[in-house]
Short mmCIF file of C-alpha atoms in Angstrom, two decimals:
data_model
loop_
_atom_site.label_atom_id
_atom_site.label_comp_id
_atom_site.label_asym_id
_atom_site.label_seq_id
_atom_site.Cartn_x
_atom_site.Cartn_y
_atom_site.Cartn_z
CA MET A 18 -74.54 -199.66 70.28
CA LYS A 19 -71.64 -201.63 68.83
CA THR A 20 -71.76 -199.58 65.66
CA LEU A 21 -71.41 -196.28 67.54
CA PRO A 22 -67.58 -196.43 67.93
CA LYS A 23 -67.28 -197.29 64.25
CA ILE A 24 -69.39 -194.30 63.27
CA LEU A 25 -67.37 -191.98 65.52
CA ILE A 26 -64.05 -193.22 64.11
CA ALA A 27 -65.31 -193.00 60.56
CA SER A 28 -66.59 -189.46 61.16
CA LEU A 29 -63.17 -188.43 62.46
CA LEU A 30 -61.53 -189.84 59.33
CA ALA A 31 -64.01 -187.94 57.17
CA ILE A 32 -63.14 -184.65 58.88
CA LEU A 33 -59.37 -185.17 58.74
CA PHE A 34 -58.88 -186.76 55.35
CA GLY A 35 -62.03 -186.17 53.33
CA LEU A 36 -62.82 -189.90 53.47
CA PRO A 37 -66.42 -191.04 53.00
CA GLY A 38 -66.27 -192.40 56.52
CA LEU A 39 -69.94 -192.32 57.49
CA ALA A 40 -70.95 -194.16 54.37
CA LEU A 41 -68.43 -196.89 55.14
CA ALA A 42 -69.52 -197.22 58.76
CA GLN A 43 -73.22 -197.66 58.15
CA ALA A 44 -74.53 -201.17 57.86
CA PRO A 45 -76.09 -201.96 54.48
CA GLU A 46 -79.84 -201.88 54.39
CA LYS A 47 -81.55 -205.23 54.11
CA ALA A 48 -83.30 -205.82 50.85
CA ASP A 49 -87.05 -206.17 50.95
CA PRO A 50 -87.83 -209.66 49.62
CA LYS A 51 -91.30 -208.48 48.59
CA ALA A 52 -90.00 -205.62 46.51
CA ASP A 53 -89.80 -206.09 42.76
CA PRO A 54 -86.23 -206.00 41.49
CA LYS A 55 -85.72 -202.89 39.41
CA PRO A 56 -83.17 -202.63 36.62
CA ALA A 57 -80.47 -199.98 36.89
CA PRO A 58 -81.56 -196.64 35.40
CA GLN A 59 -80.58 -196.28 31.77
CA GLY A 60 -78.46 -193.41 30.50
CA GLU A 61 -76.85 -192.44 33.82
CA LYS A 62 -73.33 -191.10 33.59
CA PRO A 63 -70.69 -193.41 35.13
CA ARG A 64 -68.78 -192.11 38.11
CA ALA A 65 -65.26 -191.05 37.22
CA LYS A 66 -62.47 -193.08 38.79
CA ARG A 67 -60.06 -191.21 41.00
CA HIS A 68 -56.82 -190.42 39.28
CA PRO A 69 -53.68 -192.08 40.71
CA SER A 70 -52.22 -188.61 41.36
CA TYR A 71 -54.65 -188.07 44.23
CA SER A 72 -52.69 -187.99 47.44
CA LEU A 73 -55.95 -187.31 49.26
CA ARG A 74 -59.42 -188.44 48.31
CA GLY A 75 -61.79 -185.97 46.81
CA VAL A 76 -65.30 -186.11 45.40
CA ASP A 77 -65.91 -188.20 42.30
CA GLU A 78 -67.31 -186.31 39.35
CA PRO A 79 -69.03 -187.65 36.24
CA ILE A 80 -67.00 -188.03 33.08
CA SER A 81 -67.60 -185.20 30.63
CA PRO A 82 -69.60 -186.42 27.61
CA ASP A 83 -68.00 -183.81 25.35
CA SER A 84 -64.23 -183.57 25.67
CA VAL A 85 -61.50 -183.88 28.21
CA LEU A 86 -61.45 -180.12 28.65
CA ASN A 87 -65.21 -179.57 28.31
CA PRO A 88 -64.96 -176.33 26.28
CA SER A 89 -68.61 -175.37 26.72
CA PHE A 90 -68.22 -171.91 28.15
CA VAL A 91 -70.45 -170.68 30.93
CA VAL A 92 -70.91 -166.99 30.21
CA SER A 93 -72.91 -163.94 31.14
CA THR A 94 -76.20 -163.05 29.45
CA GLU A 95 -74.62 -160.06 27.71
CA TYR A 96 -72.16 -161.93 25.55
CA LYS A 97 -71.07 -165.37 24.59
CA ILE A 98 -67.45 -166.29 24.16
CA ALA A 99 -66.86 -169.09 21.69
CA GLN A 100 -63.89 -170.63 19.97
CA SER A 101 -63.54 -172.22 16.56
CA SER A 102 -61.08 -174.99 17.37
CA ILE A 103 -59.30 -176.85 20.15
CA TRP A 104 -55.64 -177.78 20.05
CA ARG A 105 -54.20 -180.38 22.38
CA SER A 106 -50.64 -181.57 22.81
CA SER A 107 -49.59 -185.13 23.25
CA TYR A 108 -48.59 -186.19 26.76
CA ILE A 109 -45.48 -184.53 28.14
CA PRO A 110 -43.57 -186.95 30.43
CA GLU A 111 -42.67 -184.22 32.94
CA ARG A 112 -44.46 -181.97 35.42
CA LEU A 113 -45.20 -178.55 33.94
CA VAL A 114 -44.70 -175.48 36.15
CA GLY A 115 -44.85 -172.50 33.77
CA LEU A 116 -45.98 -171.34 30.33
CA ASP A 117 -45.86 -168.14 28.31
CA VAL A 118 -46.44 -167.06 24.70
CA GLY A 119 -44.47 -164.40 22.81
CA ASP A 120 -42.04 -163.65 20.01
CA VAL A 121 -38.68 -164.86 21.32
CA ASP A 122 -36.74 -164.81 18.02
CA GLY A 123 -37.87 -161.47 16.54
CA ASP A 124 -39.49 -162.90 13.40
CA GLY A 125 -42.94 -161.47 14.13
CA LYS A 126 -44.45 -164.84 15.07
CA ASN A 127 -45.23 -166.03 18.56
CA GLU A 128 -43.61 -169.03 20.16
CA MET A 129 -44.90 -170.98 23.15
CA VAL A 130 -42.31 -171.38 25.90
CA TYR A 131 -43.02 -173.82 28.69
CA ALA A 132 -41.07 -175.12 31.64
CA THR A 133 -41.06 -178.29 33.67
CA ARG A 134 -39.32 -178.49 37.01
CA ARG A 135 -35.92 -179.08 35.32
CA ASN A 136 -36.26 -178.12 31.63
CA VAL A 137 -37.32 -175.24 29.39
CA TYR A 138 -38.77 -175.78 25.89
CA VAL A 139 -39.45 -173.37 23.01
CA SER A 140 -42.11 -174.47 20.52
CA ARG A 141 -44.30 -173.06 17.76
CA LEU A 142 -47.65 -173.81 16.11
CA ASP A 143 -47.63 -172.35 12.59
CA GLY A 144 -49.86 -173.35 9.70
CA GLY A 145 -51.19 -176.32 11.63
CA THR A 146 -47.71 -177.72 12.23
CA TYR A 147 -46.39 -177.89 15.78
CA THR A 148 -42.66 -178.09 16.37
CA VAL A 149 -40.47 -178.12 19.46
CA LEU A 150 -37.62 -175.84 18.42
CA ALA A 151 -35.15 -175.82 21.31
CA ASN A 152 -34.68 -176.75 24.94
CA PHE A 153 -32.52 -176.07 27.97
CA ALA A 154 -31.74 -178.03 31.15
CA ILE A 155 -31.50 -176.12 34.42
CA PRO A 156 -28.38 -177.00 36.46
CA ASP A 157 -28.52 -179.82 39.00
CA ASN A 158 -29.78 -179.06 42.51
CA THR A 159 -32.03 -176.36 41.03
CA THR A 160 -35.81 -176.42 40.54
CA ILE A 161 -37.78 -174.15 38.19
CA ILE A 162 -40.79 -172.51 39.86
CA ALA A 163 -42.03 -169.99 37.26
CA LEU A 164 -41.44 -168.72 33.72
CA ASP A 165 -42.13 -165.48 31.82
CA VAL A 166 -41.13 -164.00 28.47
CA PHE A 167 -40.38 -160.28 28.45
CA ASP A 168 -38.62 -157.88 26.07
CA ALA A 169 -36.04 -156.49 28.48
CA ASN A 170 -34.03 -154.42 25.95
CA MET A 171 -37.05 -153.33 23.83
CA ASP A 172 -35.67 -154.78 20.58
CA GLY A 173 -38.84 -156.66 19.62
CA ARG A 174 -37.42 -159.98 20.74
CA LYS A 175 -38.47 -161.33 24.15
CA GLU A 176 -36.05 -162.94 26.55
CA ILE A 177 -37.02 -165.97 28.66
CA PHE A 178 -36.93 -165.31 32.40
CA VAL A 179 -36.73 -168.56 34.37
CA SER A 180 -37.29 -168.25 38.12
CA ALA A 181 -35.60 -171.09 39.96
CA GLN A 182 -34.37 -171.94 43.42
CA LYS A 183 -32.01 -174.27 45.20
CA PRO A 184 -34.52 -176.24 47.33
CA GLY A 185 -33.99 -176.11 51.06
CA THR A 186 -31.61 -173.17 50.87
CA ALA A 187 -31.88 -169.39 51.07
CA GLU A 188 -30.77 -169.01 47.45
CA ALA A 189 -32.50 -168.43 44.15
CA ASN A 190 -30.81 -169.62 40.95
CA SER A 191 -32.75 -167.84 38.23
CA HIS A 192 -31.69 -167.72 34.58
CA VAL A 193 -32.32 -165.47 31.58
CA LEU A 194 -32.30 -167.32 28.24
CA ALA A 195 -32.55 -166.41 24.56
CA TYR A 196 -33.60 -168.38 21.48
CA ASN A 197 -31.25 -167.84 18.53
CA GLY A 198 -32.53 -170.49 16.16
CA GLY A 199 -30.48 -173.41 17.43
CA LYS A 200 -31.52 -176.55 19.29
CA THR A 201 -30.36 -175.19 22.62
CA LEU A 202 -31.03 -171.86 24.30
CA GLU A 203 -28.37 -169.23 24.89
CA VAL A 204 -27.73 -168.31 28.52
CA LEU A 205 -27.75 -164.52 28.95
CA GLY A 206 -27.70 -164.58 32.74
CA LYS A 207 -27.39 -167.28 35.39
CA ASN A 208 -27.04 -167.78 39.14
CA ILE A 209 -29.31 -164.76 39.69
CA ASN A 210 -30.33 -164.50 43.33
CA TYR A 211 -33.75 -162.99 42.57
CA TYR A 212 -37.17 -164.38 41.77
CA LEU A 213 -38.46 -162.76 38.57
CA ARG A 214 -41.86 -162.01 37.08
CA ALA A 215 -43.51 -159.96 34.29
CA VAL A 216 -46.66 -158.20 35.54
CA GLY A 217 -49.19 -155.75 34.13
CA GLU A 218 -52.02 -155.71 31.65
CA GLU A 219 -51.69 -156.72 28.01
CA GLY A 220 -49.12 -154.61 26.18
CA LYS A 221 -48.01 -152.77 29.33
CA LYS A 222 -45.95 -155.26 31.27
CA SER A 223 -43.03 -154.58 33.58
CA LEU A 224 -40.26 -156.79 34.93
CA ILE A 225 -40.20 -157.15 38.72
CA ALA A 226 -37.89 -158.94 41.15
CA GLN A 227 -37.78 -160.03 44.78
CA LYS A 228 -35.07 -161.60 46.94
CA PRO A 229 -35.53 -165.11 48.42
CA GLY A 230 -36.16 -165.53 52.12
CA THR A 231 -33.30 -166.00 54.55
CA SER A 232 -35.03 -167.95 57.33
CA THR A 233 -37.39 -170.88 57.85
CA SER A 234 -40.31 -168.48 58.36
CA GLU A 235 -40.14 -166.59 55.05
CA SER A 236 -40.05 -167.40 51.35
CA TYR A 237 -39.09 -163.85 50.33
CA SER A 238 -37.13 -161.03 51.89
CA GLY A 239 -37.57 -157.33 51.32
CA GLY A 240 -40.22 -155.96 49.00
CA VAL A 241 -41.06 -156.34 45.31
CA PHE A 242 -39.08 -153.98 43.04
CA TYR A 243 -39.24 -152.89 39.43
CA ALA A 244 -36.27 -154.45 37.67
CA SER A 245 -34.18 -154.28 34.51
CA PHE A 246 -31.83 -156.77 32.91
CA ASP A 247 -28.59 -155.78 31.25
CA GLY A 248 -25.14 -157.31 30.90
CA GLY A 249 -26.21 -160.54 32.53
CA ARG A 250 -27.33 -158.77 35.71
CA ILE A 251 -30.64 -157.84 37.33
CA SER A 252 -30.86 -154.29 38.65
CA THR A 253 -33.72 -153.02 40.79
CA SER A 254 -35.20 -149.52 41.04
CA SER A 255 -38.34 -148.35 42.81
CA LYS A 256 -40.34 -150.50 45.20
CA LEU A 257 -43.93 -151.40 44.35
CA ASN A 258 -46.58 -150.18 46.78
CA LEU A 259 -48.34 -153.46 47.57
CA PRO A 260 -50.65 -154.55 50.41
CA LEU A 261 -49.20 -156.47 53.33
CA GLY A 262 -48.74 -160.14 52.50
CA VAL A 263 -48.50 -159.63 48.73
CA ASP A 264 -45.35 -161.05 47.15
CA ILE A 265 -43.97 -161.41 43.65
CA TYR A 266 -46.14 -164.37 42.59
CA ASN A 267 -49.60 -163.68 44.00
CA PHE A 268 -50.67 -160.44 42.27
CA ASN A 269 -51.13 -158.53 39.05
CA MET A 270 -52.14 -154.95 38.31
CA GLY A 271 -53.87 -153.03 35.53
CA THR A 272 -56.94 -151.02 34.54
CA LEU A 273 -60.41 -152.52 34.92
CA GLY A 274 -63.94 -151.39 34.05
CA GLU A 275 -65.23 -148.70 31.73
CA GLU A 276 -63.67 -146.04 33.98
CA ARG A 277 -60.23 -147.65 33.48
CA MET A 278 -59.72 -147.81 37.25
CA GLN A 279 -56.15 -148.70 38.25
CA LEU A 280 -56.43 -151.77 40.50
CA THR A 281 -54.28 -154.54 41.95
CA ALA A 282 -55.66 -158.08 42.03
CA PHE A 283 -54.07 -160.57 44.40
CA ILE A 284 -54.63 -163.91 46.11
CA LYS A 285 -54.83 -163.39 49.86
CA PHE A 286 -53.38 -166.04 52.15
CA PRO A 287 -54.30 -168.14 54.03
CA THR A 288 -57.90 -167.81 52.74
CA GLU A 289 -56.81 -167.90 49.06
CA HIS A 290 -59.56 -165.40 48.26
CA LEU A 291 -59.24 -163.15 45.22
CA ASN A 292 -58.96 -159.50 46.27
CA LEU A 293 -59.01 -156.10 44.58
CA VAL A 294 -57.45 -152.94 46.03
CA ASP A 295 -57.20 -149.46 44.54
CA SER A 296 -54.03 -147.44 43.95
CA GLY A 297 -54.14 -146.18 47.53
CA GLY A 298 -54.38 -149.66 49.03
CA GLY A 299 -58.09 -149.40 49.84
CA LYS A 300 -60.04 -152.63 49.63
CA VAL A 301 -62.50 -152.68 46.73
CA TRP A 302 -63.70 -156.29 46.59
CA GLU A 303 -63.03 -159.80 47.94
CA SER A 304 -64.31 -163.18 46.74
CA HIS A 305 -65.99 -165.77 48.93
CA ASP A 306 -64.41 -168.71 47.10
CA GLU A 307 -60.80 -169.83 46.85
CA TYR A 308 -58.82 -169.13 43.68
CA GLY A 309 -55.36 -169.81 42.34
CA GLY A 310 -54.56 -173.02 44.22
CA SER A 311 -51.67 -175.04 42.78
CA ILE A 312 -49.02 -177.62 43.60
CA ASN A 313 -46.16 -175.34 42.50
CA HIS A 314 -44.11 -174.35 45.50
CA ILE A 315 -41.00 -172.80 46.94
CA GLU A 316 -39.11 -174.94 49.42
CA ARG A 317 -38.00 -172.66 52.21
CA LEU A 318 -34.81 -172.91 54.19
CA ASN A 319 -34.92 -176.32 55.89
CA TYR A 320 -35.80 -176.70 59.53
CA GLY A 321 -33.13 -179.39 59.67
CA ASP A 322 -32.14 -182.64 58.01
CA ASN A 323 -35.00 -184.47 56.27
CA ASN A 324 -37.48 -181.67 56.97
CA ARG A 325 -39.37 -179.74 54.30
CA ASN A 326 -41.12 -176.40 54.60
CA LEU A 327 -43.16 -175.70 51.48
CA ASP A 328 -44.80 -172.44 50.42
CA TYR A 329 -47.33 -173.10 47.67
CA LEU A 330 -47.53 -170.52 44.88
CA PRO A 331 -50.85 -169.40 43.40
CA THR A 332 -51.47 -169.64 39.68
CA ARG A 333 -51.01 -166.62 37.45
CA ILE A 334 -53.52 -163.75 37.48
CA ILE A 335 -54.07 -162.30 34.00
CA ILE A 336 -55.52 -158.84 33.35
CA GLY A 337 -56.52 -158.79 29.70
CA ASP A 338 -59.34 -158.14 27.25
CA ILE A 339 -60.72 -161.58 26.46
CA ASP A 340 -63.95 -160.43 24.74
CA MET A 341 -62.32 -157.59 22.76
CA ASP A 342 -64.71 -154.90 24.04
CA GLY A 343 -61.90 -152.48 24.94
CA THR A 344 -61.90 -153.19 28.68
CA ASN A 345 -59.92 -155.75 30.66
CA GLU A 346 -61.14 -158.76 32.60
CA VAL A 347 -59.47 -160.60 35.49
CA ILE A 348 -58.62 -164.17 34.44
CA VAL A 349 -57.73 -166.65 37.16
CA ALA A 350 -57.73 -170.41 37.83
CA LYS A 351 -60.17 -172.10 40.16
CA ASN A 352 -58.65 -175.50 40.91
CA ASN A 353 -60.52 -178.05 42.98
CA LEU A 354 -58.66 -179.24 46.06
CA GLY A 355 -58.77 -183.03 46.30
CA GLY A 356 -58.67 -183.31 50.09
CA THR A 357 -58.04 -181.39 53.30
CA ARG A 358 -55.96 -178.31 54.12
CA LEU A 359 -54.79 -179.72 57.45
CA PHE A 360 -51.40 -180.84 56.15
CA ARG A 361 -49.29 -177.83 55.28
CA ASN A 362 -46.80 -179.69 53.08
CA LEU A 363 -49.29 -181.87 51.23
CA ARG A 364 -51.69 -180.73 48.51
CA SER A 365 -53.41 -182.28 45.52
CA PHE A 366 -55.98 -181.04 43.03
CA ASN A 367 -58.25 -183.28 41.02
CA SER A 368 -59.51 -180.81 38.38
CA GLY A 369 -60.01 -177.13 37.72
CA SER A 370 -61.27 -174.39 35.44
CA ILE A 371 -60.26 -170.98 34.14
CA GLU A 372 -62.60 -168.14 35.07
CA ALA A 373 -62.87 -164.55 33.84
CA ARG A 374 -64.59 -161.75 35.75
CA LYS A 375 -65.68 -158.29 34.65
CA PHE A 376 -65.29 -155.25 36.89
CA VAL A 377 -68.76 -153.67 37.17
CA ASN A 378 -70.12 -151.45 39.96
CA LEU A 379 -67.04 -152.03 42.14
CA SER A 380 -67.50 -155.81 41.93
CA LEU A 381 -65.94 -158.60 39.90
CA ILE A 382 -68.87 -160.22 38.10
CA PRO A 383 -68.43 -163.77 36.68
CA PHE A 384 -68.19 -163.51 32.92
CA PHE A 385 -67.14 -166.94 31.67
CA ASN A 386 -65.83 -170.25 32.89
CA SER A 387 -63.90 -172.69 30.75
CA GLY A 388 -65.76 -175.67 32.17
CA ASN A 389 -64.25 -178.35 34.35
CA MET A 390 -60.91 -179.68 33.13
CA GLN A 391 -61.24 -183.34 34.06
CA GLN A 392 -57.64 -184.34 33.43
CA GLY A 393 -56.15 -182.20 36.15
CA PRO A 394 -55.56 -178.69 37.52
CA ALA A 395 -54.22 -175.74 35.54
CA VAL A 396 -50.72 -174.71 36.60
CA ASP A 397 -50.30 -171.83 34.15
CA TYR A 398 -52.14 -170.20 31.24
CA GLN A 399 -51.94 -167.29 28.83
CA LEU A 400 -54.28 -165.20 26.70
CA ALA A 401 -52.30 -164.76 23.46
CA ASP A 402 -52.19 -165.54 19.75
CA PHE A 403 -50.71 -169.01 20.13
CA ASP A 404 -51.36 -170.20 16.54
CA ASN A 405 -50.26 -166.96 14.80
CA ASN A 406 -53.50 -166.24 12.94
CA GLY A 407 -54.26 -162.83 14.44
CA THR A 408 -56.86 -163.91 17.03
CA LYS A 409 -56.54 -164.61 20.74
CA ASP A 410 -56.28 -168.09 22.21
CA LEU A 411 -56.52 -169.31 25.80
CA VAL A 412 -53.54 -171.64 26.29
CA ILE A 413 -53.56 -173.80 29.42
CA ALA A 414 -50.88 -176.02 30.97
CA ILE A 415 -52.37 -178.93 32.94
CA VAL A 416 -50.64 -181.42 35.23
CA ILE A 417 -52.31 -184.81 34.92
CA ASP A 418 -50.00 -186.62 37.33
CA PRO A 419 -47.28 -184.84 39.33
CA GLY A 420 -45.34 -188.10 39.61
CA SER A 421 -43.79 -189.68 42.65
CA GLY A 422 -40.12 -190.23 41.96
CA MET A 423 -39.24 -193.77 40.91
CA MET A 424 -42.73 -195.10 41.58
CA ARG A 425 -44.60 -193.11 38.92
CA ASP A 426 -43.62 -190.74 36.14
CA ALA A 427 -45.15 -187.28 35.87
CA ARG A 428 -47.48 -186.45 32.98
CA SER A 429 -48.71 -183.10 31.71
CA ILE A 430 -50.59 -181.72 28.75
CA ILE A 431 -51.19 -178.35 27.04
CA PHE A 432 -54.59 -177.24 25.73
CA SER A 433 -55.43 -174.26 23.56
CA LEU A 434 -58.93 -172.89 23.01
CA ASN A 435 -58.21 -171.25 19.68
CA ASN A 436 -59.66 -168.20 17.97
CA LEU A 437 -61.85 -166.78 20.73
CA TYR A 438 -64.67 -164.55 19.48
CA VAL A 439 -67.88 -162.91 20.69
CA VAL A 440 -71.36 -163.90 19.54
CA ASN A 441 -74.82 -162.59 20.40
CA PRO A 442 -76.59 -164.28 23.33
CA GLU A 443 -79.42 -165.57 21.15
CA ASP A 444 -77.04 -167.20 18.70
CA THR A 445 -75.82 -170.74 19.12
CA PRO A 446 -72.15 -170.93 18.18
CA PRO A 447 -70.99 -174.00 16.26
CA ALA A 448 -69.27 -176.71 18.21
CA PRO A 449 -65.49 -176.22 18.28
CA VAL A 450 -63.44 -178.51 16.10
CA ALA A 451 -60.93 -180.65 17.98
CA THR A 452 -57.58 -180.56 16.23
CA PRO A 453 -55.17 -182.55 18.38
CA ALA A 454 -51.57 -182.33 17.29
CA ALA A 455 -48.94 -184.64 18.69
CA ILE A 456 -45.82 -182.98 20.06
CA PRO A 457 -42.58 -184.47 18.77
CA HIS A 458 -41.36 -184.05 22.31
CA LEU A 459 -37.61 -183.84 22.68
CA PRO A 460 -35.85 -185.95 25.29
CA PRO A 461 -34.76 -184.02 28.37
CA PRO A 462 -31.65 -182.02 27.40
CA LYS A 463 -28.25 -182.67 28.85
CA LYS A 464 -27.32 -180.72 31.95
CA GLU A 465 -24.85 -177.87 31.74
#
């Protein structure tokens, strides 16, 4: 009977914090002295140690025997997606929040633009050589929350739209930047009180904007509007017809299926289920599992001194043709929560994967999964020709350790599954070649 209180307490801890309480509370079984000692089974995979970035305990998973990313795709029986090489950056000593790929200097070659919480970097992989070309430091008291590249003036050269906020206030502080070949980025617009995003399917994207919230109960105010950028200013036009609860960062829209049905995909809160609605707002499909979880967040207007009120943003939803069959798929992250949802302002993820789904018979059917990314969750990703060889790549930004101020530095990494292609189900594609390339990472740039 003495062990009963221990079991009850341990069970409560297990429910609240995800701790293995019952296992800790049980007394160890006594060994049978008559039993023959048996050696430990040979060939078993060791249990992976929890990463220091866990703020809450999760479930240990075995270490992947293949690679850190485990690029063995899980796919449908109709096709197989394979890739011919893997590119991996060196460690980035900052916490990544956004990534996009596009031609930002008008030379016909794509650059990769990525953002940490305070800095923006422009880089390029060309002919096997990776170079960080330029960077920019966001002003003090400002935090970057998202990044997109978009050709606002239709001149063949994409601008860099950096969504940022002043934490704990009712103000956004977004910037529009341009790369002109120098070591720093040109500021085309600053102190913009809108959050910005580029949405739509491949080749048909639009710029949208939404105002920040003005109270402790809202992260956004008003609706989501189509936007344009000119003369350093954001102008809005018509309002998007979106379901209730959909904001600028939790949706995308485009055509899906052989019938090219116009649909909107969004992450519904608080369930974090993936949803599809038609052009009239009618519900078409909803997932049973959670998608899009991340540690990126907006910090709402403070309740008061020393109080935080965080609104976590979902990861990007991509609508694009990953298998090159002429129809789009929905591509979304499925990150694994490393603990409980009881604490509103505390989240951690221990790993994740990128999943694509095909729209068939009014359902989103699983098509492929990137495999579990053991080093951490995906915070952003793009389907684009990252290495400038004419084929699509899946480029993924991963946060290994979000950092904890002076106690521990943040660490991130970028993966690219290069040269995606389709093979017949009966064929066995060759193993992808790992081609890691160290980033000559620039020191954080000086503030403006």
